[in-house]
CSV table of C-alpha atoms and ligand atoms in Angstrom, one decimal:
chain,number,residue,atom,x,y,z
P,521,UNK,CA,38.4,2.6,24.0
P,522,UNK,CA,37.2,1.0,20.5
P,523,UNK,CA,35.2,-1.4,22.5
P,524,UNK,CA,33.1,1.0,24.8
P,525,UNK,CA,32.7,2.8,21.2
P,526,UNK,CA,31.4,-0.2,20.2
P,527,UNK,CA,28.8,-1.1,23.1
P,528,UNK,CA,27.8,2.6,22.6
P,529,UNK,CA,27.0,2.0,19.0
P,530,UNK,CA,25.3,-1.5,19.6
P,531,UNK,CA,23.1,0.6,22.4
P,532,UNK,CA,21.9,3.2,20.5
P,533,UNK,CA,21.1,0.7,17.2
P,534,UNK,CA,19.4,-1.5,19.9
P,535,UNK,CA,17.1,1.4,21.6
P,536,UNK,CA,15.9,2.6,18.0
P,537,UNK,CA,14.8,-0.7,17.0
P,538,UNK,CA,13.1,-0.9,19.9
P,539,UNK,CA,11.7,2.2,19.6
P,540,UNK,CA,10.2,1.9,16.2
P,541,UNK,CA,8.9,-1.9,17.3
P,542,UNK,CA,11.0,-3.4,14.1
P,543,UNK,CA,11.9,-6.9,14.9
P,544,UNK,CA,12.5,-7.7,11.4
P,545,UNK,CA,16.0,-7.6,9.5
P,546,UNK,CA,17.5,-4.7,7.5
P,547,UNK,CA,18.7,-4.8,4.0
P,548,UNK,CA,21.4,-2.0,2.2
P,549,UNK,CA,20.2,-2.4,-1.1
P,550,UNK,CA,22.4,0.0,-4.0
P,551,UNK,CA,20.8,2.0,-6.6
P,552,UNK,CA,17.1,-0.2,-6.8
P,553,UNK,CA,15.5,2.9,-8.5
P,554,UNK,CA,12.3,1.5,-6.9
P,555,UNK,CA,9.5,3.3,-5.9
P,556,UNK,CA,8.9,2.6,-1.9
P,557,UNK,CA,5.1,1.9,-1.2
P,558,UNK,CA,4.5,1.4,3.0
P,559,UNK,CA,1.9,-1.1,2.2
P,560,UNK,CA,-1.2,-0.2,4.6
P,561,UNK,CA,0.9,2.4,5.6
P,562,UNK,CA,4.1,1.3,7.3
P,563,UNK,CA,2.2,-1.4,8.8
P,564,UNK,CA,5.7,-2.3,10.1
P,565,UNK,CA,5.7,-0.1,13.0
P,566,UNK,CA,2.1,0.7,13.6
P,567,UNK,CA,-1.1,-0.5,13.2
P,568,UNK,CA,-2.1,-0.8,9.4
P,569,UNK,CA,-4.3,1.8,7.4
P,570,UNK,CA,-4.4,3.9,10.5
P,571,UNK,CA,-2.7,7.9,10.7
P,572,UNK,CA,0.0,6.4,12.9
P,573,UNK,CA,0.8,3.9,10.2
P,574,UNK,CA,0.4,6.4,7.0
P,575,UNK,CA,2.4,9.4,9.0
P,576,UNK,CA,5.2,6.6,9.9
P,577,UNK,CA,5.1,5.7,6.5
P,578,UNK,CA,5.8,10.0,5.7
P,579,UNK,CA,8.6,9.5,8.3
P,580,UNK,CA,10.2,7.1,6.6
P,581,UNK,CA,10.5,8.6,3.0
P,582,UNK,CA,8.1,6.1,1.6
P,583,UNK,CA,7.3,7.3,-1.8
P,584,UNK,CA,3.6,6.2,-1.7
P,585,UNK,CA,1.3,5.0,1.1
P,586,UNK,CA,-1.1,2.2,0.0
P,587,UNK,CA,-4.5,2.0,1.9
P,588,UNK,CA,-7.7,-0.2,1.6
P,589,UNK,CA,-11.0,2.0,1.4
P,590,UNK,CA,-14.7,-0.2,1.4
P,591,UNK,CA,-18.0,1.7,2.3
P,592,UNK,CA,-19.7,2.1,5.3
P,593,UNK,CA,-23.8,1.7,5.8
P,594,UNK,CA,-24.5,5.1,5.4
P,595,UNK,CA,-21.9,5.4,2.4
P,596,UNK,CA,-18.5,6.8,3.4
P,597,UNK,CA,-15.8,5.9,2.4
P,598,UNK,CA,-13.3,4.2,5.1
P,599,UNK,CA,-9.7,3.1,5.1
P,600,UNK,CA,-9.9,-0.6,6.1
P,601,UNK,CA,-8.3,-3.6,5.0
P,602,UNK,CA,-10.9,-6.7,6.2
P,603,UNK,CA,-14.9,-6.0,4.8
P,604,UNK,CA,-15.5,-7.0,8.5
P,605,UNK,CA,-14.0,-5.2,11.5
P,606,UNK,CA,-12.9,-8.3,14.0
P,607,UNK,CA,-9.4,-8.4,13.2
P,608,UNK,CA,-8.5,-5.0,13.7
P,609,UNK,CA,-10.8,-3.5,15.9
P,610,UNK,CA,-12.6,-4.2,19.3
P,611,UNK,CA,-16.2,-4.4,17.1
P,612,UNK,CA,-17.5,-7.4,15.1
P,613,UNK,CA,-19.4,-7.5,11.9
P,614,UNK,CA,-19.6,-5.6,8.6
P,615,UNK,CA,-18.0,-2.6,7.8
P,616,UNK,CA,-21.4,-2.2,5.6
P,617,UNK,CA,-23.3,-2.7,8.9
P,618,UNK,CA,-21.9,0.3,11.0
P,619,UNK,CA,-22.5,4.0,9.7
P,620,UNK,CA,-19.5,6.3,10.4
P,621,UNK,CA,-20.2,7.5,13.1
P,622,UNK,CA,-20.2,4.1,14.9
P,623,UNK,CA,-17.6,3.1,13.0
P,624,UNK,CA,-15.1,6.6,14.8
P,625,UNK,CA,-16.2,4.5,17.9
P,626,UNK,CA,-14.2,1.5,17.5
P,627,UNK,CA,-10.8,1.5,18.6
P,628,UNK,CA,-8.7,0.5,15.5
P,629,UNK,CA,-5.1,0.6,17.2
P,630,UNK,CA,-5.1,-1.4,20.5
P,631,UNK,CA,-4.9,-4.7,18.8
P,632,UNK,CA,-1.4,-3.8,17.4
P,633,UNK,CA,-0.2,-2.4,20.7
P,634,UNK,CA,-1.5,-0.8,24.2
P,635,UNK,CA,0.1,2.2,22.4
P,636,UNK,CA,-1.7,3.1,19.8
P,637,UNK,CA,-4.9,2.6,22.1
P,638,UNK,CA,-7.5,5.0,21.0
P,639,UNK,CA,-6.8,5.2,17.2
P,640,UNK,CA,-9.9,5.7,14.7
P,641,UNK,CA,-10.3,4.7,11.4
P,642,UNK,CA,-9.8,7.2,8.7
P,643,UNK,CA,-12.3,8.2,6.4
P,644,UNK,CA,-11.0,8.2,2.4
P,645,UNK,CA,-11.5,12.1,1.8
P,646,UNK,CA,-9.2,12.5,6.2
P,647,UNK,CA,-6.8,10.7,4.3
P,648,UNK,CA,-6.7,13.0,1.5
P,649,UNK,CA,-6.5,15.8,3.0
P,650,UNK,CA,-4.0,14.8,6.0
P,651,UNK,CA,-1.1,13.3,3.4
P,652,UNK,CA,-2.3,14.3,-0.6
P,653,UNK,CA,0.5,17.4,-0.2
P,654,UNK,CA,3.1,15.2,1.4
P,655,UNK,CA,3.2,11.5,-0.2
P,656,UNK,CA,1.8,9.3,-3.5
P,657,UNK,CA,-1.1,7.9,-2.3
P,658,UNK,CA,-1.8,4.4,-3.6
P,659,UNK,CA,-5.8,3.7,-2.9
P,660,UNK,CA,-7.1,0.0,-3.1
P,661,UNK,CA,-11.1,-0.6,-3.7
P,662,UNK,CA,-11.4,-4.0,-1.9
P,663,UNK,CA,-14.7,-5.6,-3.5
P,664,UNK,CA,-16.0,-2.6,-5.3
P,665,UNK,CA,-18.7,-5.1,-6.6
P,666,UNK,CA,-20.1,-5.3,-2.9
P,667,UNK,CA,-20.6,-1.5,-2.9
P,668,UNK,CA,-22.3,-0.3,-6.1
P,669,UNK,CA,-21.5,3.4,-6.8
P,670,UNK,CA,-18.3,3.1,-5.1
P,671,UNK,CA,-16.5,4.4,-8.5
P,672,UNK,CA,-18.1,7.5,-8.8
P,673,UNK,CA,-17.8,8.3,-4.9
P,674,UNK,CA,-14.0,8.2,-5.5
P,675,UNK,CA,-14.2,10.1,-8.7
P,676,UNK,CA,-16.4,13.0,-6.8
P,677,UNK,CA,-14.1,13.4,-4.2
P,678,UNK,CA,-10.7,13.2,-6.7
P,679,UNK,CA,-12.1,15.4,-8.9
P,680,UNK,CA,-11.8,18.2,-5.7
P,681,UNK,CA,-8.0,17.9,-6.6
P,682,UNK,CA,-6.7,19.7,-9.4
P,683,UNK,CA,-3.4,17.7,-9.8
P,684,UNK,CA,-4.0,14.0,-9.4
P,685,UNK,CA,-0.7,12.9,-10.2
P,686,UNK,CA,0.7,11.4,-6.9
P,687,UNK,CA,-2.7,9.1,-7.1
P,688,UNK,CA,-3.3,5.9,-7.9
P,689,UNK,CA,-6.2,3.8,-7.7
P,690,UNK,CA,-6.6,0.1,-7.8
P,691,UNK,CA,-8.1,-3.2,-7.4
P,692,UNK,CA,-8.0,-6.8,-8.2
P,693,UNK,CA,-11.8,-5.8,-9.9
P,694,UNK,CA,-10.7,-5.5,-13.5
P,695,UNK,CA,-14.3,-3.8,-14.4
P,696,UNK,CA,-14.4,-1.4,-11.1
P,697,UNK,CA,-10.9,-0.4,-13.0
P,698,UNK,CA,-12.2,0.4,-16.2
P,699,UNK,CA,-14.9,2.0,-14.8
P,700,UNK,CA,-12.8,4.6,-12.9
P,701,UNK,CA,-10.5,5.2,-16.2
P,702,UNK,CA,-13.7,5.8,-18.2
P,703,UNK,CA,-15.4,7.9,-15.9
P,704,UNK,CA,-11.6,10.0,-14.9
P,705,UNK,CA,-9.0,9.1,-17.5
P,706,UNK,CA,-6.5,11.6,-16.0
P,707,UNK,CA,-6.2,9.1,-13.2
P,708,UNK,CA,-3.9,6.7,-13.4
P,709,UNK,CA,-5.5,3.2,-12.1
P,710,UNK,CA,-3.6,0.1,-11.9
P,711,UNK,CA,-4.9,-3.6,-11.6
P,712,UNK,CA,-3.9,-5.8,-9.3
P,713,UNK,CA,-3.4,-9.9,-10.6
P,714,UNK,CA,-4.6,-12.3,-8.4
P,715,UNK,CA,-1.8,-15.2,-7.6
P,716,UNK,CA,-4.0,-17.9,-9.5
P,717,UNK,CA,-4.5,-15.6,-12.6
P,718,UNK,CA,-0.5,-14.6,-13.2
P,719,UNK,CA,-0.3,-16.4,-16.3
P,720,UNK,CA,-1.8,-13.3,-18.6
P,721,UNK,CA,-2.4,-13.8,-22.4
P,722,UNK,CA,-1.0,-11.2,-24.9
P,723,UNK,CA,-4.6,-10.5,-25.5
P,724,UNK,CA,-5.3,-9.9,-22.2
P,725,UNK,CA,-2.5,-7.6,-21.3
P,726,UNK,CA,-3.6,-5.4,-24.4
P,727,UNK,CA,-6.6,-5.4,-23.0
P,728,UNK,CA,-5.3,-4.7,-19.6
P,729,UNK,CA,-2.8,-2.2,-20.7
P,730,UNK,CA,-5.2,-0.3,-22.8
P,731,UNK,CA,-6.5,1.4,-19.9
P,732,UNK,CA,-4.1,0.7,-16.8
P,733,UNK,CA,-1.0,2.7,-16.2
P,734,UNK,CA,0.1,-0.3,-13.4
P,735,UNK,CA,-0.7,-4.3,-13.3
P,736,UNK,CA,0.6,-5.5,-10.2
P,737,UNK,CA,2.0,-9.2,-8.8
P,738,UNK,CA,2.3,-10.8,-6.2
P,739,UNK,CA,6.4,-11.1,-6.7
P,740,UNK,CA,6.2,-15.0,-6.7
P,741,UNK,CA,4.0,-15.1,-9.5
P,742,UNK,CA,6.1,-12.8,-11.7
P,743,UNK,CA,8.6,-13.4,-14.7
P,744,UNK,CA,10.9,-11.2,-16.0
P,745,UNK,CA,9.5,-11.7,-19.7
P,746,UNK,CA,6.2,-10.6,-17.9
P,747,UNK,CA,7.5,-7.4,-16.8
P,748,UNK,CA,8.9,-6.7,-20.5
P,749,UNK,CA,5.7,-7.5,-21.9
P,750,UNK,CA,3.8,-4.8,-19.8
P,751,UNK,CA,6.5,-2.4,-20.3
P,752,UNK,CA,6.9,-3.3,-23.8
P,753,UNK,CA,2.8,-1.9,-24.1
P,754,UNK,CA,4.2,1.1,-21.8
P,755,UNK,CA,2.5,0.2,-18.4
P,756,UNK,CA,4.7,-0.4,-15.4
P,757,UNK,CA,4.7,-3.0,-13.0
P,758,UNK,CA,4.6,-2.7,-9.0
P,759,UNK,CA,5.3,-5.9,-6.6
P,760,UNK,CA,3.4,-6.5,-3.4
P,761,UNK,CA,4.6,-9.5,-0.7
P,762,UNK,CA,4.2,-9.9,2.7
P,763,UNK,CA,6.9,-12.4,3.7
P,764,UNK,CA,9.4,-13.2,0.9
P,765,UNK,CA,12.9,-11.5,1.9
P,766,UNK,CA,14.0,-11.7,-1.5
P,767,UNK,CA,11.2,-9.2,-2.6
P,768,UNK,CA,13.9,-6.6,-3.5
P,769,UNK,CA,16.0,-8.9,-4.9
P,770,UNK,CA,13.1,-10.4,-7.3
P,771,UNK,CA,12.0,-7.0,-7.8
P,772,UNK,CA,15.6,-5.3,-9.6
P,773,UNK,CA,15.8,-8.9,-11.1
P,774,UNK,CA,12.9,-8.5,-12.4
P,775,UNK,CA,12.9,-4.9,-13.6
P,776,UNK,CA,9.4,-3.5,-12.0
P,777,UNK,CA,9.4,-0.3,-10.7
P,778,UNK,CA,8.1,-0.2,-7.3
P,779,UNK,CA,7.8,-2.7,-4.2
P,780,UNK,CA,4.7,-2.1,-2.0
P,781,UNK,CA,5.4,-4.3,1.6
P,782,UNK,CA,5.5,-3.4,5.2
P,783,UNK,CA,9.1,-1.5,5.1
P,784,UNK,CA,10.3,1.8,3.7
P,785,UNK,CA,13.0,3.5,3.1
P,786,UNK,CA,15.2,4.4,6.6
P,787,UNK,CA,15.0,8.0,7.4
P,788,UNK,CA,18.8,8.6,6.3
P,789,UNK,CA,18.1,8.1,2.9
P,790,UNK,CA,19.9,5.4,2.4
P,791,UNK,CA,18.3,2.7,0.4
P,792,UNK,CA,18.2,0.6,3.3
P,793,UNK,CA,15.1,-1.6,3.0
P,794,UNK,CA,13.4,-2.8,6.2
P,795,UNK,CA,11.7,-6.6,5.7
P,796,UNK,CA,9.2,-7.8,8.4
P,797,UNK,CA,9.9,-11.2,9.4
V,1052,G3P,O1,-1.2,-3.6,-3.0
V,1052,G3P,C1,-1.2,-5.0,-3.0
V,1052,G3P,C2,-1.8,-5.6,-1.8
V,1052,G3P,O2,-2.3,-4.6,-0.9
V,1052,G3P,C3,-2.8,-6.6,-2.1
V,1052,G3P,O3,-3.0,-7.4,-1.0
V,1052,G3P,O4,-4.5,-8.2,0.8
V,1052,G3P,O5,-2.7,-6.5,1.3
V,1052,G3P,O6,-4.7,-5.8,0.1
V,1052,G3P,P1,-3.8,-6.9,0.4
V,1053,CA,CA1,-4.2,-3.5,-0.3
């Protein structure tokens, strides 16, 4: 009798992995008091920055969805990772080089899987309005320097909201940053250190921390006595990696406050952490 109960249990954990397309491993982690970011939405189980990913990424209890925007020709604002569309879509070239309307042509989900066939990108202001009442919504500008303006197109549409306090914007462009604190400084921006750069000077993270409510790592180029610093000038810290399985580990080692990767919480509430292999 306890071991049909057991098949039956090994079944049904079986058929929900497969149905969510996980093939990575789980992790019960206690008490992280992390916040959950579904990095590119939860690019886990559906094809990043898309609806599918982002509304996954709701499913999941994900405390913040983290998207990429860049511009298009004729100056929308679209949630993309790449500044070209050959990875992801079945177009080449540019994002720059397609206005939005060609852009809704391109099938932005079929390179994931035959299931999400037929997904288009999002536009910054859809994404808004789809998930601003439901989630944190954690907004990257990927090369703001290649798109001049860029800053005050995000401002003008933020500045439709009244509350902006599930919003974050950021970017590895230090300048594009203080530009968007300057021009909203109810917004809390965050900036993101690249790998090389890690080691920051006291000078620089006054600097940084003057204006940024967030500097984020890469976890494997992080340091506890990092993290106390930026607290210590009352920013927090977020942690971003694609691979590393210790990422939670590192991260309540370290004493950041949120993780953004390609797992969220499990729908139970538990803190059960998902980690893509
Ligand atoms: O949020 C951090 C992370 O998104 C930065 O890397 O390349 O995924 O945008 P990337
Ligand atoms: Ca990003």
């Amino acid at each position: 009798m306890r071991k049909r109960k057991l098949i039956w249990a090994l079944g049904i954990t079986a058929s929900l992995l497969l149905l969510v397309g996980y093939n990575g491993q789980t992790k019960k982690v206690h008490n992280p008091n992390l916040l959950s970011i579904a990095h590119r939405g939860a690019s886990s189980f559906a094809p990043e920055n898309t609806r599918a990913a982002f509304q996954k990424g709701v499913e999941l209890q994900a405390d913040y969805l983290e998207c990429d925007v860049h511009v298009s020709k004729d100056g929308e604002l679209v949630i993309m990772h790449d500044e070209k569309v050959d990875r992801t879509t079945n177009g080449s070239g540019l994002i720059s080089e397609y206005t939005l309307e060609e852009l809704k042509n391109l099938d932005v989900g079929s390179y994931h899987s035959d299931m999400f066939a037929g997904e288009t990108i999002m536009t910054m202001n859809e994404l808004l309005e789809e998930f601003y009442d439901h989630v944190g919504l954690l907004i990257e500008l990927k090369n703001p320097a290649s798109y001049p303006g860029v800053e005050e197109k995000v401002v003008s549409i933020l500045n439709e909201y009244e509350d902006l306090g599930s919003i974050i914007i950021q970017s590895f462009d230090v300048e594009s940053m203080r530009k968007i604190h300057n021009l909203l400084p109810s917004l809390e921006v965050a900036v993101l250190i690249r790998p090389a750069e890690s080691l920051l000077s006291s000078r620089k993270l006054d600097d940084l921390t003057s204006f940024a409510s967030y500097i984020n790592f890469n976890v494997s180029f992080l340091n506890k006595r990092m993290v106390d610093n930026i607290h210590r000038r009352d920013s927090k810290v977020l942690v971003w990696s694609k691979k590393d399985k210790k990422l939670v580990a590192k991260a309540q080692k370290y004493g950041v406050d949120g993780i953004i990767s390609d797992f969220s919480k499990w729908p139970d509430n538990e803190q059960i952490f998902l980690v893509q292999e």
